[in-house]
Amino acid sequence: MRHGLLILKLLVLAYLGYLVYFFIATDGPAVTEYSPPFFLWTVDTINLFIHEAGHFFLKPFGMWVHIVGGSLVQCLLPLALTITVWRQNIAQVPYAAFWFGENLINVSYYIKDAPYKHLKLIAAGLIHDWNWLLSNNLDAAETISLIVWVLGVTACVAAVLCGVLLAVRSFKEAAIDIEEGWRDASTSEGEN
């Protein structure tokens, strides 16, 4: 049972590692031949709903907060989940942290597209958030995007490595607990 659980965790983490490779090897959704894995497409669809909810809920706080709110909420929700999970079940932190990193990468693509506006928005005639936010300094889009992308990839890589370490540690701790249980059982039988 323990071996199966370790293998399952490592397989999930290997897939997340593949997604990190995908992030590094592709230029993102602005490229016409962009075809993400189904899992990533599904997560990005969920991220889009969270992004749009950020716009909706932050609209009363002015235009700037309303516009930045989509990307802000899209990144803060997974970060809040990571912090919450850290306090409750540290073994699950890598998955929430990976989601946080993936959202940073997703937002970096949006920032990078600000000067070009090639990404398809959810409807025609909408404001491109980052084009509007950086309208006076579109030259900074590339640099800001790169910083956010590096932070996202770093978070994803750290999440995968942390996940592997936690999975192996959990496996070893379970083995020690079983060994101690056998030792205690044999000691109590010897006393009888």
PDB file of N, CA and C in Angstrom, residues 19-108:
ATOM      1  N   LEU A  19       4.680  19.440 -17.061  1.00  0.00           N
ATOM      2  CA  LEU A  19       4.029  20.728 -17.318  1.00  0.00           C
ATOM      3  C   LEU A  19       5.029  21.880 -17.187  1.00  0.00           C
ATOM      4  N   VAL A  20       5.954  21.776 -16.234  1.00  0.00           N
ATOM      5  CA  VAL A  20       7.002  22.797 -16.121  1.00  0.00           C
ATOM      6  C   VAL A  20       7.814  22.831 -17.411  1.00  0.00           C
ATOM      7  N   TYR A  21       8.171  21.653 -17.915  1.00  0.00           N
ATOM      8  CA  TYR A  21       8.892  21.581 -19.188  1.00  0.00           C
ATOM      9  C   TYR A  21       8.062  22.243 -20.293  1.00  0.00           C
ATOM     10  N   PHE A  22       6.765  21.979 -20.304  1.00  0.00           N
ATOM     11  CA  PHE A  22       5.872  22.573 -21.303  1.00  0.00           C
ATOM     12  C   PHE A  22       5.903  24.099 -21.210  1.00  0.00           C
ATOM     13  N   PHE A  23       5.865  24.636 -19.977  1.00  0.00           N
ATOM     14  CA  PHE A  23       5.909  26.090 -19.793  1.00  0.00           C
ATOM     15  C   PHE A  23       7.204  26.673 -20.352  1.00  0.00           C
ATOM     16  N   ILE A  24       8.297  25.973 -20.111  1.00  0.00           N
ATOM     17  CA  ILE A  24       9.606  26.469 -20.545  1.00  0.00           C
ATOM     18  C   ILE A  24       9.770  26.343 -22.055  1.00  0.00           C
ATOM     19  N   ALA A  25       9.230  25.272 -22.626  1.00  0.00           N
ATOM     20  CA  ALA A  25       9.456  24.973 -24.046  1.00  0.00           C
ATOM     21  C   ALA A  25       8.511  25.703 -24.996  1.00  0.00           C
ATOM     22  N   THR A  26       7.434  26.292 -24.478  1.00  0.00           N
ATOM     23  CA  THR A  26       6.478  26.966 -25.364  1.00  0.00           C
ATOM     24  C   THR A  26       6.467  28.465 -25.088  1.00  0.00           C
ATOM     25  N   ASP A  27       5.956  29.203 -26.044  1.00  0.00           N
ATOM     26  CA  ASP A  27       5.876  30.657 -25.902  1.00  0.00           C
ATOM     27  C   ASP A  27       4.524  31.127 -25.387  1.00  0.00           C
ATOM     28  N   GLY A  28       3.657  30.209 -25.036  1.00  0.00           N
ATOM     29  CA  GLY A  28       2.381  30.589 -24.471  1.00  0.00           C
ATOM     30  C   GLY A  28       1.271  30.721 -25.491  1.00  0.00           C
ATOM     31  N   PRO A  29       0.095  31.094 -25.025  1.00  0.00           N
ATOM     32  CA  PRO A  29      -1.110  31.085 -25.860  1.00  0.00           C
ATOM     33  C   PRO A  29      -1.164  32.139 -26.962  1.00  0.00           C
ATOM     34  N   ALA A  30      -0.256  33.091 -26.980  1.00  0.00           N
ATOM     35  CA  ALA A  30      -0.278  34.095 -28.052  1.00  0.00           C
ATOM     36  C   ALA A  30       0.207  33.506 -29.374  1.00  0.00           C
ATOM     37  N   VAL A  31       0.878  32.354 -29.295  1.00  0.00           N
ATOM     38  CA  VAL A  31       1.388  31.687 -30.493  1.00  0.00           C
ATOM     39  C   VAL A  31       0.266  30.842 -31.086  1.00  0.00           C
ATOM     40  N   THR A  32       0.106  30.884 -32.390  1.00  0.00           N
ATOM     41  CA  THR A  32      -1.022  30.191 -33.028  1.00  0.00           C
ATOM     42  C   THR A  32      -0.963  28.683 -32.852  1.00  0.00           C
ATOM     43  N   GLU A  33       0.226  28.099 -32.749  1.00  0.00           N
ATOM     44  CA  GLU A  33       0.322  26.648 -32.616  1.00  0.00           C
ATOM     45  C   GLU A  33       0.305  26.186 -31.157  1.00  0.00           C
ATOM     46  N   TYR A  34      -0.070  27.047 -30.243  1.00  0.00           N
ATOM     47  CA  TYR A  34      -0.148  26.700 -28.822  1.00  0.00           C
ATOM     48  C   TYR A  34      -1.250  25.675 -28.601  1.00  0.00           C
ATOM     49  N   SER A  35      -0.879  24.544 -28.041  1.00  0.00           N
ATOM     50  CA  SER A  35      -1.840  23.478 -27.766  1.00  0.00           C
ATOM     51  C   SER A  35      -1.493  22.848 -26.422  1.00  0.00           C
ATOM     52  N   PRO A  36      -2.065  23.382 -25.337  1.00  0.00           N
ATOM     53  CA  PRO A  36      -1.704  22.874 -24.011  1.00  0.00           C
ATOM     54  C   PRO A  36      -2.284  21.483 -23.764  1.00  0.00           C
ATOM     55  N   PRO A  37      -1.674  20.721 -22.849  1.00  0.00           N
ATOM     56  CA  PRO A  37      -2.271  19.448 -22.444  1.00  0.00           C
ATOM     57  C   PRO A  37      -3.674  19.690 -21.878  1.00  0.00           C
ATOM     58  N   PHE A  38      -4.535  18.690 -21.980  1.00  0.00           N
ATOM     59  CA  PHE A  38      -5.929  18.837 -21.560  1.00  0.00           C
ATOM     60  C   PHE A  38      -6.034  19.305 -20.111  1.00  0.00           C
ATOM     61  N   PHE A  39      -5.233  18.733 -19.228  1.00  0.00           N
ATOM     62  CA  PHE A  39      -5.279  19.125 -17.818  1.00  0.00           C
ATOM     63  C   PHE A  39      -5.001  20.617 -17.668  1.00  0.00           C
ATOM     64  N   LEU A  40      -3.978  21.095 -18.364  1.00  0.00           N
ATOM     65  CA  LEU A  40      -3.619  22.511 -18.290  1.00  0.00           C
ATOM     66  C   LEU A  40      -4.722  23.386 -18.881  1.00  0.00           C
ATOM     67  N   TRP A  41      -5.307  22.949 -19.969  1.00  0.00           N
ATOM     68  CA  TRP A  41      -6.421  23.689 -20.570  1.00  0.00           C
ATOM     69  C   TRP A  41      -7.574  23.793 -19.570  1.00  0.00           C
ATOM     70  N   THR A  42      -7.861  22.691 -18.871  1.00  0.00           N
ATOM     71  CA  THR A  42      -8.945  22.675 -17.881  1.00  0.00           C
ATOM     72  C   THR A  42      -8.645  23.642 -16.737  1.00  0.00           C
ATOM     73  N   VAL A  43      -7.427  23.576 -16.212  1.00  0.00           N
ATOM     74  CA  VAL A  43      -7.038  24.468 -15.116  1.00  0.00           C
ATOM     75  C   VAL A  43      -7.085  25.922 -15.576  1.00  0.00           C
ATOM     76  N   ASP A  44      -6.617  26.191 -16.786  1.00  0.00           N
ATOM     77  CA  ASP A  44      -6.648  27.563 -17.300  1.00  0.00           C
ATOM     78  C   ASP A  44      -8.070  28.071 -17.503  1.00  0.00           C
ATOM     79  N   THR A  45      -8.985  27.180 -17.829  1.00  0.00           N
ATOM     80  CA  THR A  45     -10.393  27.577 -17.944  1.00  0.00           C
ATOM     81  C   THR A  45     -10.931  27.982 -16.577  1.00  0.00           C
ATOM     82  N   ILE A  46     -10.594  27.212 -15.554  1.00  0.00           N
ATOM     83  CA  ILE A  46     -10.989  27.562 -14.184  1.00  0.00           C
ATOM     84  C   ILE A  46     -10.340  28.891 -13.790  1.00  0.00           C
ATOM     85  N   ASN A  47      -9.057  29.046 -14.137  1.00  0.00           N
ATOM     86  CA  ASN A  47      -8.348  30.298 -13.833  1.00  0.00           C
ATOM     87  C   ASN A  47      -9.024  31.499 -14.492  1.00  0.00           C
ATOM     88  N   LEU A  48      -9.527  31.300 -15.702  1.00  0.00           N
ATOM     89  CA  LEU A  48     -10.214  32.388 -16.409  1.00  0.00           C
ATOM     90  C   LEU A  48     -11.461  32.830 -15.642  1.00  0.00           C
ATOM     91  N   PHE A  49     -12.229  31.870 -15.123  1.00  0.00           N
ATOM     92  CA  PHE A  49     -13.415  32.220 -14.338  1.00  0.00           C
ATOM     93  C   PHE A  49     -13.017  32.981 -13.073  1.00  0.00           C
ATOM     94  N   ILE A  50     -11.936  32.553 -12.433  1.00  0.00           N
ATOM     95  CA  ILE A  50     -11.448  33.253 -11.238  1.00  0.00           C
ATOM     96  C   ILE A  50     -10.991  34.665 -11.608  1.00  0.00           C
ATOM     97  N   HIS A  51     -10.284  34.787 -12.726  1.00  0.00           N
ATOM     98  CA  HIS A  51      -9.820  36.092 -13.220  1.00  0.00           C
ATOM     99  C   HIS A  51     -11.011  37.034 -13.430  1.00  0.00           C
ATOM    100  N   GLU A  52     -12.022  36.543 -14.113  1.00  0.00           N
ATOM    101  CA  GLU A  52     -13.203  37.379 -14.386  1.00  0.00           C
ATOM    102  C   GLU A  52     -13.955  37.716 -13.108  1.00  0.00           C
ATOM    103  N   ALA A  53     -13.986  36.794 -12.145  1.00  0.00           N
ATOM    104  CA  ALA A  53     -14.617  37.081 -10.852  1.00  0.00           C
ATOM    105  C   ALA A  53     -13.870  38.203 -10.138  1.00  0.00           C
ATOM    106  N   GLY A  54     -12.550  38.220 -10.281  1.00  0.00           N
ATOM    107  CA  GLY A  54     -11.760  39.305  -9.693  1.00  0.00           C
ATOM    108  C   GLY A  54     -12.176  40.659 -10.235  1.00  0.00           C
ATOM    109  N   HIS A  55     -12.399  40.727 -11.554  1.00  0.00           N
ATOM    110  CA  HIS A  55     -12.886  41.985 -12.142  1.00  0.00           C
ATOM    111  C   HIS A  55     -14.244  42.356 -11.546  1.00  0.00           C
ATOM    112  N   PHE A  56     -15.127  41.385 -11.477  1.00  0.00           N
ATOM    113  CA  PHE A  56     -16.493  41.631 -11.010  1.00  0.00           C
ATOM    114  C   PHE A  56     -16.501  42.158  -9.574  1.00  0.00           C
ATOM    115  N   PHE A  57     -15.785  41.467  -8.678  1.00  0.00           N
ATOM    116  CA  PHE A  57     -15.844  41.828  -7.264  1.00  0.00           C
ATOM    117  C   PHE A  57     -15.055  43.093  -6.927  1.00  0.00           C
ATOM    118  N   LEU A  58     -14.089  43.450  -7.752  1.00  0.00           N
ATOM    119  CA  LEU A  58     -13.290  44.640  -7.454  1.00  0.00           C
ATOM    120  C   LEU A  58     -13.715  45.868  -8.261  1.00  0.00           C
ATOM    121  N   LYS A  59     -14.775  45.743  -9.036  1.00  0.00           N
ATOM    122  CA  LYS A  59     -15.261  46.865  -9.843  1.00  0.00           C
ATOM    123  C   LYS A  59     -15.620  48.101  -9.008  1.00  0.00           C
ATOM    124  N   PRO A  60     -16.201  47.940  -7.817  1.00  0.00           N
ATOM    125  CA  PRO A  60     -16.563  49.129  -7.033  1.00  0.00           C
ATOM    126  C   PRO A  60     -15.373  49.962  -6.543  1.00  0.00           C
ATOM    127  N   PHE A  61     -14.162  49.452  -6.673  1.00  0.00           N
ATOM    128  CA  PHE A  61     -12.992  50.132  -6.109  1.00  0.00           C
ATOM    129  C   PHE A  61     -12.224  50.977  -7.113  1.00  0.00           C
ATOM    130  N   GLY A  62     -12.845  51.327  -8.199  1.00  0.00           N
ATOM    131  CA  GLY A  62     -12.205  52.194  -9.186  1.00  0.00           C
ATOM    132  C   GLY A  62     -11.677  51.411 -10.378  1.00  0.00           C
ATOM    133  N   MET A  63     -11.421  52.150 -11.450  1.00  0.00           N
ATOM    134  CA  MET A  63     -11.037  51.521 -12.717  1.00  0.00           C
ATOM    135  C   MET A  63      -9.723  50.756 -12.613  1.00  0.00           C
ATOM    136  N   TRP A  64      -8.702  51.345 -11.987  1.00  0.00           N
ATOM    137  CA  TRP A  64      -7.404  50.681 -11.926  1.00  0.00           C
ATOM    138  C   TRP A  64      -7.496  49.363 -11.151  1.00  0.00           C
ATOM    139  N   VAL A  65      -8.132  49.395  -9.983  1.00  0.00           N
ATOM    140  CA  VAL A  65      -8.290  48.178  -9.170  1.00  0.00           C
ATOM    141  C   VAL A  65      -9.158  47.167  -9.912  1.00  0.00           C
ATOM    142  N   HIS A  66     -10.190  47.641 -10.575  1.00  0.00           N
ATOM    143  CA  HIS A  66     -11.061  46.758 -11.367  1.00  0.00           C
ATOM    144  C   HIS A  66     -10.256  46.032 -12.445  1.00  0.00           C
ATOM    145  N   ILE A  67      -9.405  46.754 -13.162  1.00  0.00           N
ATOM    146  CA  ILE A  67      -8.633  46.151 -14.257  1.00  0.00           C
ATOM    147  C   ILE A  67      -7.563  45.206 -13.721  1.00  0.00           C
ATOM    148  N   VAL A  68      -6.797  45.629 -12.725  1.00  0.00           N
ATOM    149  CA  VAL A  68      -5.736  44.768 -12.185  1.00  0.00           C
ATOM    150  C   VAL A  68      -6.324  43.626 -11.352  1.00  0.00           C
ATOM    151  N   GLY A  69      -7.570  43.793 -10.917  1.00  0.00           N
ATOM    152  CA  GLY A  69      -8.207  42.811 -10.041  1.00  0.00           C
ATOM    153  C   GLY A  69      -8.305  41.413 -10.610  1.00  0.00           C
ATOM    154  N   GLY A  70      -8.480  41.292 -11.920  1.00  0.00           N
ATOM    155  CA  GLY A  70      -8.561  39.960 -12.519  1.00  0.00           C
ATOM    156  C   GLY A  70      -7.286  39.174 -12.296  1.00  0.00           C
ATOM    157  N   SER A  71      -6.157  39.751 -12.668  1.00  0.00           N
ATOM    158  CA  SER A  71      -4.865  39.077 -12.494  1.00  0.00           C
ATOM    159  C   SER A  71      -4.523  38.931 -11.017  1.00  0.00           C
ATOM    160  N   LEU A  72      -4.873  39.946 -10.229  1.00  0.00           N
ATOM    161  CA  LEU A  72      -4.576  39.918  -8.802  1.00  0.00           C
ATOM    162  C   LEU A  72      -5.300  38.766  -8.110  1.00  0.00           C
ATOM    163  N   VAL A  73      -6.596  38.666  -8.311  1.00  0.00           N
ATOM    164  CA  VAL A  73      -7.377  37.595  -7.684  1.00  0.00           C
ATOM    165  C   VAL A  73      -6.950  36.233  -8.231  1.00  0.00           C
ATOM    166  N   GLN A  74      -6.658  36.180  -9.518  1.00  0.00           N
ATOM    167  CA  GLN A  74      -6.224  34.931 -10.146  1.00  0.00           C
ATOM    168  C   GLN A  74      -4.961  34.387  -9.469  1.00  0.00           C
ATOM    169  N   CYS A  75      -4.083  35.263  -9.008  1.00  0.00           N
ATOM    170  CA  CYS A  75      -2.856  34.817  -8.341  1.00  0.00           C
ATOM    171  C   CYS A  75      -3.021  34.708  -6.821  1.00  0.00           C
ATOM    172  N   LEU A  76      -3.804  35.609  -6.231  1.00  0.00           N
ATOM    173  CA  LEU A  76      -3.947  35.595  -4.776  1.00  0.00           C
ATOM    174  C   LEU A  76      -4.761  34.410  -4.262  1.00  0.00           C
ATOM    175  N   LEU A  77      -5.738  33.944  -5.025  1.00  0.00           N
ATOM    176  CA  LEU A  77      -6.542  32.806  -4.567  1.00  0.00           C
ATOM    177  C   LEU A  77      -5.682  31.553  -4.388  1.00  0.00           C
ATOM    178  N   PRO A  78      -4.870  31.157  -5.382  1.00  0.00           N
ATOM    179  CA  PRO A  78      -4.005  29.993  -5.164  1.00  0.00           C
ATOM    180  C   PRO A  78      -2.948  30.225  -4.076  1.00  0.00           C
ATOM    181  N   LEU A  79      -2.472  31.472  -3.943  1.00  0.00           N
ATOM    182  CA  LEU A  79      -1.514  31.770  -2.878  1.00  0.00           C
ATOM    183  C   LEU A  79      -2.177  31.607  -1.511  1.00  0.00           C
ATOM    184  N   ALA A  80      -3.401  32.103  -1.369  1.00  0.00           N
ATOM    185  CA  ALA A  80      -4.140  31.941  -0.113  1.00  0.00           C
ATOM    186  C   ALA A  80      -4.391  30.461   0.175  1.00  0.00           C
ATOM    187  N   LEU A  81      -4.711  29.696  -0.858  1.00  0.00           N
ATOM    188  CA  LEU A  81      -4.904  28.256  -0.686  1.00  0.00           C
ATOM    189  C   LEU A  81      -3.601  27.600  -0.230  1.00  0.00           C
ATOM    190  N   THR A  82      -2.491  28.000  -0.814  1.00  0.00           N
ATOM    191  CA  THR A  82      -1.191  27.440  -0.431  1.00  0.00           C
ATOM    192  C   THR A  82      -0.905  27.707   1.045  1.00  0.00           C
ATOM    193  N   ILE A  83      -1.154  28.926   1.488  1.00  0.00           N
ATOM    194  CA  ILE A  83      -0.913  29.284   2.891  1.00  0.00           C
ATOM    195  C   ILE A  83      -1.848  28.506   3.812  1.00  0.00           C
ATOM    196  N   THR A  84      -3.110  28.396   3.430  1.00  0.00           N
ATOM    197  CA  THR A  84      -4.084  27.656   4.236  1.00  0.00           C
ATOM    198  C   THR A  84      -3.702  26.188   4.344  1.00  0.00           C
ATOM    199  N   VAL A  85      -3.346  25.588   3.218  1.00  0.00           N
ATOM    200  CA  VAL A  85      -2.972  24.172   3.206  1.00  0.00           C
ATOM    201  C   VAL A  85      -1.698  23.965   4.025  1.00  0.00           C
ATOM    202  N   TRP A  86      -0.760  24.900   3.941  1.00  0.00           N
ATOM    203  CA  TRP A  86       0.483  24.807   4.692  1.00  0.00           C
ATOM    204  C   TRP A  86       0.190  24.685   6.191  1.00  0.00           C
ATOM    205  N   ARG A  87      -0.806  25.416   6.646  1.00  0.00           N
ATOM    206  CA  ARG A  87      -1.149  25.403   8.069  1.00  0.00           C
ATOM    207  C   ARG A  87      -1.916  24.151   8.475  1.00  0.00           C
ATOM    208  N   GLN A  88      -2.524  23.450   7.501  1.00  0.00           N
ATOM    209  CA  GLN A  88      -3.367  22.311   7.841  1.00  0.00           C
ATOM    210  C   GLN A  88      -2.787  20.962   7.442  1.00  0.00           C
ATOM    211  N   ASN A  89      -2.145  20.877   6.269  1.00  0.00           N
ATOM    212  CA  ASN A  89      -1.632  19.594   5.781  1.00  0.00           C
ATOM    213  C   ASN A  89      -0.473  19.860   4.830  1.00  0.00           C
ATOM    214  N   ILE A  90       0.705  19.931   5.380  1.00  0.00           N
ATOM    215  CA  ILE A  90       1.874  20.346   4.599  1.00  0.00           C
ATOM    216  C   ILE A  90       2.145  19.428   3.410  1.00  0.00           C
ATOM    217  N   ALA A  91       1.707  18.193   3.470  1.00  0.00           N
ATOM    218  CA  ALA A  91       1.946  17.255   2.363  1.00  0.00           C
ATOM    219  C   ALA A  91       1.217  17.680   1.089  1.00  0.00           C
ATOM    220  N   GLN A  92       0.189  18.507   1.216  1.00  0.00           N
ATOM    221  CA  GLN A  92      -0.581  18.952   0.048  1.00  0.00           C
ATOM    222  C   GLN A  92      -0.116  20.302  -0.494  1.00  0.00           C
ATOM    223  N   VAL A  93       0.814  20.946   0.193  1.00  0.00           N
ATOM    224  CA  VAL A  93       1.295  22.269  -0.217  1.00  0.00           C
ATOM    225  C   VAL A  93       1.831  22.300  -1.648  1.00  0.00           C
ATOM    226  N   PRO A  94       2.601  21.291  -2.083  1.00  0.00           N
ATOM    227  CA  PRO A  94       3.160  21.381  -3.441  1.00  0.00           C
ATOM    228  C   PRO A  94       2.108  21.552  -4.538  1.00  0.00           C
ATOM    229  N   TYR A  95       0.944  20.969  -4.364  1.00  0.00           N
ATOM    230  CA  TYR A  95      -0.081  21.044  -5.408  1.00  0.00           C
ATOM    231  C   TYR A  95      -0.686  22.448  -5.481  1.00  0.00           C
ATOM    232  N   ALA A  96      -0.966  23.031  -4.323  1.00  0.00           N
ATOM    233  CA  ALA A  96      -1.480  24.406  -4.297  1.00  0.00           C
ATOM    234  C   ALA A  96      -0.403  25.388  -4.765  1.00  0.00           C
ATOM    235  N   ALA A  97       0.845  25.153  -4.365  1.00  0.00           N
ATOM    236  CA  ALA A  97       1.945  26.030  -4.783  1.00  0.00           C
ATOM    237  C   ALA A  97       2.171  25.943  -6.292  1.00  0.00           C
ATOM    238  N   PHE A  98       2.003  24.752  -6.851  1.00  0.00           N
ATOM    239  CA  PHE A  98       2.136  24.606  -8.302  1.00  0.00           C
ATOM    240  C   PHE A  98       1.044  25.415  -9.000  1.00  0.00           C
ATOM    241  N   TRP A  99      -0.170  25.355  -8.475  1.00  0.00           N
ATOM    242  CA  TRP A  99      -1.273  26.120  -9.058  1.00  0.00           C
ATOM    243  C   TRP A  99      -0.964  27.620  -9.004  1.00  0.00           C
ATOM    244  N   PHE A 100      -0.393  28.073  -7.885  1.00  0.00           N
ATOM    245  CA  PHE A 100       0.008  29.475  -7.765  1.00  0.00           C
ATOM    246  C   PHE A 100       1.030  29.831  -8.848  1.00  0.00           C
ATOM    247  N   GLY A 101       2.057  29.002  -8.996  1.00  0.00           N
ATOM    248  CA  GLY A 101       3.078  29.249 -10.012  1.00  0.00           C
ATOM    249  C   GLY A 101       2.504  29.232 -11.412  1.00  0.00           C
ATOM    250  N   GLU A 102       1.604  28.300 -11.667  1.00  0.00           N
ATOM    251  CA  GLU A 102       0.973  28.204 -12.989  1.00  0.00           C
ATOM    252  C   GLU A 102       0.174  29.465 -13.291  1.00  0.00           C
ATOM    253  N   ASN A 103      -0.470  30.035 -12.279  1.00  0.00           N
ATOM    254  CA  ASN A 103      -1.210  31.280 -12.487  1.00  0.00           C
ATOM    255  C   ASN A 103      -0.275  32.452 -12.763  1.00  0.00           C
ATOM    256  N   LEU A 104       0.859  32.486 -12.092  1.00  0.00           N
ATOM    257  CA  LEU A 104       1.841  33.534 -12.397  1.00  0.00           C
ATOM    258  C   LEU A 104       2.300  33.424 -13.849  1.00  0.00           C
ATOM    259  N   ILE A 105       2.561  32.204 -14.298  1.00  0.00           N
ATOM    260  CA  ILE A 105       2.975  31.997 -15.690  1.00  0.00           C
ATOM    261  C   ILE A 105       1.868  32.457 -16.634  1.00  0.00           C
ATOM    262  N   ASN A 106       0.638  32.098 -16.303  1.00  0.00           N
ATOM    263  CA  ASN A 106      -0.508  32.482 -17.123  1.00  0.00           C
ATOM    264  C   ASN A 106      -0.618  34.004 -17.224  1.00  0.00           C
ATOM    265  N   VAL A 107      -0.480  34.686 -16.098  1.00  0.00           N
ATOM    266  CA  VAL A 107      -0.548  36.151 -16.085  1.00  0.00           C
ATOM    267  C   VAL A 107       0.636  36.746 -16.852  1.00  0.00           C
ATOM    268  N   SER A 108       1.796  36.099 -16.776  1.00  0.00           N
ATOM    269  CA  SER A 108       2.967  36.621 -17.506  1.00  0.00           C
ATOM    270  C   SER A 108       2.715  36.631 -19.015  1.00  0.00           C
TER     271      SER A 108
END
